[in-house]
Short mmCIF file of C-alpha atoms in Angstrom, two decimals:
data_model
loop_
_atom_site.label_atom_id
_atom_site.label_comp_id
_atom_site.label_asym_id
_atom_site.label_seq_id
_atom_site.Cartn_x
_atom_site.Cartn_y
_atom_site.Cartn_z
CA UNK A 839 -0.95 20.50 -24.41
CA UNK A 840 1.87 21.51 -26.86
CA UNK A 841 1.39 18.99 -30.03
CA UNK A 842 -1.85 18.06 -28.47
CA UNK A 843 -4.43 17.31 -31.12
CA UNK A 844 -7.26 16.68 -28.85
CA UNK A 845 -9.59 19.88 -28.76
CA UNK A 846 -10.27 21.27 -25.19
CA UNK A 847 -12.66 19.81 -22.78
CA UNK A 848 -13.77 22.05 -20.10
CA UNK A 849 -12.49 21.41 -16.85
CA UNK A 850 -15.29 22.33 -14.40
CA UNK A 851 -17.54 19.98 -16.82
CA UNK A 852 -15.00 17.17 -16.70
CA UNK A 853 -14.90 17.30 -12.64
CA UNK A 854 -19.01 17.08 -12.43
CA UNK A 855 -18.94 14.17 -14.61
CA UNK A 856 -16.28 12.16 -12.80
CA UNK A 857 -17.52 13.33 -9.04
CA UNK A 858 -21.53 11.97 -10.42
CA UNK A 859 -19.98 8.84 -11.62
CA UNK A 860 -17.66 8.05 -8.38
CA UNK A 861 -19.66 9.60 -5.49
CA UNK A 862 -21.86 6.44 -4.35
CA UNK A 863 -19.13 4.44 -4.59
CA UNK A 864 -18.20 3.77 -1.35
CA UNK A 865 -21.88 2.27 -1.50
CA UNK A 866 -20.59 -0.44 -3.42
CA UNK A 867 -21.07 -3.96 -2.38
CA UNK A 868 -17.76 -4.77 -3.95
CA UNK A 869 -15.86 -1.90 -2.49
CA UNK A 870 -16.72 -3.58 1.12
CA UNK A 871 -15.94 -6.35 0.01
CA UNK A 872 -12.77 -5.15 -1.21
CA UNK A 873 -12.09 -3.23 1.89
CA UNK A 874 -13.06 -6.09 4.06
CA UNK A 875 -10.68 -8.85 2.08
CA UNK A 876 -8.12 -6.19 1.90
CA UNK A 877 -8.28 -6.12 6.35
CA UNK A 878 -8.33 -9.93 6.32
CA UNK A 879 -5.02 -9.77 3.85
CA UNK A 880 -3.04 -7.33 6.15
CA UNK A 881 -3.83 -9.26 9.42
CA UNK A 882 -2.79 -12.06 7.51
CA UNK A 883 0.61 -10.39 7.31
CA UNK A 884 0.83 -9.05 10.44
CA UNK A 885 0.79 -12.32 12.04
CA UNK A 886 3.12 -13.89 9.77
CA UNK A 887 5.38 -11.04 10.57
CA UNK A 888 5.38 -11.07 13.84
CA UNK A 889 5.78 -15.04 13.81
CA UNK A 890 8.91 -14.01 11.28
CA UNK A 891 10.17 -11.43 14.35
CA UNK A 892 9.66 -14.01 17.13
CA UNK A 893 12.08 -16.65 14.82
CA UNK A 894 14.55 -14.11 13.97
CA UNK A 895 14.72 -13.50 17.46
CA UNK A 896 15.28 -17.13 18.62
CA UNK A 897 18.02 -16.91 15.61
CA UNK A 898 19.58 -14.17 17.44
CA UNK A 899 19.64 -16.01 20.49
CA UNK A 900 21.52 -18.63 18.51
CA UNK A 901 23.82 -16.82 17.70
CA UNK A 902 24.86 -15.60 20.98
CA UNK A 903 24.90 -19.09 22.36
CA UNK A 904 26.91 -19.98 19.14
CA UNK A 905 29.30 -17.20 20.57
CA UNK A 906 29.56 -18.05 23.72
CA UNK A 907 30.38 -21.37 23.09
CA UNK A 908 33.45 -20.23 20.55
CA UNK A 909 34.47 -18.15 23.29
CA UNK A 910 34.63 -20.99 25.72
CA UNK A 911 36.26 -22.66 23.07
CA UNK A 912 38.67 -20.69 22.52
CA UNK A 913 39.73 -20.64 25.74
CA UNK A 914 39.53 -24.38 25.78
CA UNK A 915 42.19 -23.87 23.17
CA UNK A 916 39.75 -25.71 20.79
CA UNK A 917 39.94 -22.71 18.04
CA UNK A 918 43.30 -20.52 17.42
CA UNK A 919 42.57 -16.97 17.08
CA UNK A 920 42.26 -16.33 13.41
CA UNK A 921 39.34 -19.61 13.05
CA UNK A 922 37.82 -17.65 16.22
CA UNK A 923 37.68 -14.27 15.02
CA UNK A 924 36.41 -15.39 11.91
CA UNK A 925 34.12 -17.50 13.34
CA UNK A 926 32.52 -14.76 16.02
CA UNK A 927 33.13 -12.05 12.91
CA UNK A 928 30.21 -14.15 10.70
CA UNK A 929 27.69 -14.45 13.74
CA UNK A 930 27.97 -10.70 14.25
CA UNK A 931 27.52 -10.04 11.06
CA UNK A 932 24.69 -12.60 11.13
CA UNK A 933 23.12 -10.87 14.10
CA UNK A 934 23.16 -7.33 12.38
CA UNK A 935 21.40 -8.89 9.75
CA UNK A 936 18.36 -10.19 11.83
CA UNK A 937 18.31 -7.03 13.63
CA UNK A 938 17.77 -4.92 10.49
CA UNK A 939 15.07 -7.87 9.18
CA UNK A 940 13.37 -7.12 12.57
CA UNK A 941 13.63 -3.37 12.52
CA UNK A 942 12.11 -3.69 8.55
CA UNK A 943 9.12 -6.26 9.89
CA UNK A 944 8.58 -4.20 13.03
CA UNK A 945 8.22 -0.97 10.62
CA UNK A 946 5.64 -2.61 8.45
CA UNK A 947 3.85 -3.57 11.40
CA UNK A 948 3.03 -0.50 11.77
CA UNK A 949 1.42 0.55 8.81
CA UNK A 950 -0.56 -2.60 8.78
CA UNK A 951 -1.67 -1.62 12.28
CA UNK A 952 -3.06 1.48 11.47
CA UNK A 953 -4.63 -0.25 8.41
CA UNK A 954 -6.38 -2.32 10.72
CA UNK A 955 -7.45 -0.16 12.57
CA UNK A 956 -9.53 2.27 10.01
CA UNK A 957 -13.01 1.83 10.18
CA UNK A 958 -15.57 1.56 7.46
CA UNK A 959 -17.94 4.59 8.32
CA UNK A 960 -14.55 6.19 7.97
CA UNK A 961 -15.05 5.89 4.22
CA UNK A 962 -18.21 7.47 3.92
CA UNK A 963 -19.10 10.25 1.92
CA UNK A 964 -21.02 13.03 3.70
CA UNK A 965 -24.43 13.82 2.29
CA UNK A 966 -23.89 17.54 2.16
CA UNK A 967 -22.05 18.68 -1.22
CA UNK A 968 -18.19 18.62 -0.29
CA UNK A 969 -16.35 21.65 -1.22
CA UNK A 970 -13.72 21.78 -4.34
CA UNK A 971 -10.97 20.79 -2.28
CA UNK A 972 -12.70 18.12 -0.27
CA UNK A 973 -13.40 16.51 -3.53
CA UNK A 974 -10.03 16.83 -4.77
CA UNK A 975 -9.16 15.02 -1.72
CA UNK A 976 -11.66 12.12 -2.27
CA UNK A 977 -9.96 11.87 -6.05
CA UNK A 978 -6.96 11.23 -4.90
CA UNK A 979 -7.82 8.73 -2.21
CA UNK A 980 -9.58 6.60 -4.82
CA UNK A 981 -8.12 6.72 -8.38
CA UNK A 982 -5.31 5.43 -9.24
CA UNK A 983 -5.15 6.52 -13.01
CA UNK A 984 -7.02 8.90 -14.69
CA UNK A 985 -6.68 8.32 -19.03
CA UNK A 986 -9.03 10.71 -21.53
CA UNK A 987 -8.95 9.07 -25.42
CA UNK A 988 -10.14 11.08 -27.95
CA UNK A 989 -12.42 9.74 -31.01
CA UNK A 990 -12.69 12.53 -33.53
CA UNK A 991 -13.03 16.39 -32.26
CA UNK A 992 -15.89 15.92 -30.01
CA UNK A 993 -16.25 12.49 -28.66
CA UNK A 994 -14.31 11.60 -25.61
CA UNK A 995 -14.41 8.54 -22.98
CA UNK A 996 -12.84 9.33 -19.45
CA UNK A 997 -11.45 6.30 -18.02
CA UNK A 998 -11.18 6.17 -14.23
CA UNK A 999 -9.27 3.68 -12.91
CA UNK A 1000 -9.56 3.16 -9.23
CA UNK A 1001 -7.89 1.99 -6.53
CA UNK A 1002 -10.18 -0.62 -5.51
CA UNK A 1003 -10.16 -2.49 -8.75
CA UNK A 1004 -13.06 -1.23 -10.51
CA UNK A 1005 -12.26 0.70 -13.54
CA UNK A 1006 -15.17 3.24 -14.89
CA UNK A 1007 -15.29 4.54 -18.44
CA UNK A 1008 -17.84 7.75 -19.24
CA UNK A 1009 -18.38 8.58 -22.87
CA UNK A 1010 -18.41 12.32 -23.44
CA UNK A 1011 -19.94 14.00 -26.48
CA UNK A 1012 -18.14 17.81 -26.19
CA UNK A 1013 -20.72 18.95 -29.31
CA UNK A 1014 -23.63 18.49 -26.86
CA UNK A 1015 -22.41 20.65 -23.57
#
């Protein structure tokens, strides 16, 4: 607030306003809709991941046929020992690298799991009045960004943006309140 040349808004007025204008919105046609596109999207990427895992995996069996057949080479006396080392050096390296691509995929399999896995009723609101700090809690799960513009001394709009894509603006006249 230092510099600030907004005048004060109360803050107990400010939360009513935002919790009336967000609170059914869970009811939301579009927010289903949302939430059901955004389950389709993330099995969508779990199965291209774990198609990604299964090739890097037939890459890292490549690469340990690829060394097994510069050790038999080797011994063949096919390779001399600084093409060999060299050579079984890069498909190490190679192998590390599809390992930690694996590890990575197999890590945000997880979280697209448990995506999955929520339900919708999880997402309702209960119709008793939640308590200051389950609201707080519901705030934070859906907006993203929370901007206040000021016209004049009293005239205010509140712009919610949320998470889902919707974006709601409340005008706010503090001369009335």
């Amino acid at each position: 607030r230092v510099n600030c040349k907004n005048g004060s808004m109360v803050t107990g007025y400010l939360d009513y306003i935002c919790w009336e204008a967000i609170k059914g919105i869970y009811n939301y046609k579009s927010f289903k809709e949302k939430f059901l596109q955004e389950k389709e999207k993330n099995q969508n990427q779990l199965d291209l991941n774990l198609k990604q895992i299964q090739y890097h995996i037939k890459q890292k069996l490549e690469q340990d046929k690829q060394i097994s057949n510069i050790r038999k080479g080797y011994k063949l006396g096919l390779f001399d020992d600084a093409s060999a080392v060299k050579d079984m050096d890069e498909c190490k390296a190679t192998k590390e690298k599809l390992d930690k691509l694996i590890l990575e995929l197999e890590a945000a399999n997880l979280v697209l799991k448990a995506k999955l896995e929520q339900d919708f009723s999880k997402y309702q609101i209960p119709d008793c009045e939640p308590s200051y700090e389950e609201k707080k809690a519901i705030f934070k799960d859906l907006i993203e960004e929370a901007r206040i513009y000021s016209y004049g001394f009293y005239k205010r709009t509140i712009q919610l943006v949320l998470k889902m894509g919707l974006t709601f603006n409340i005008c706010y006249n503090g001369n009335q309140t």
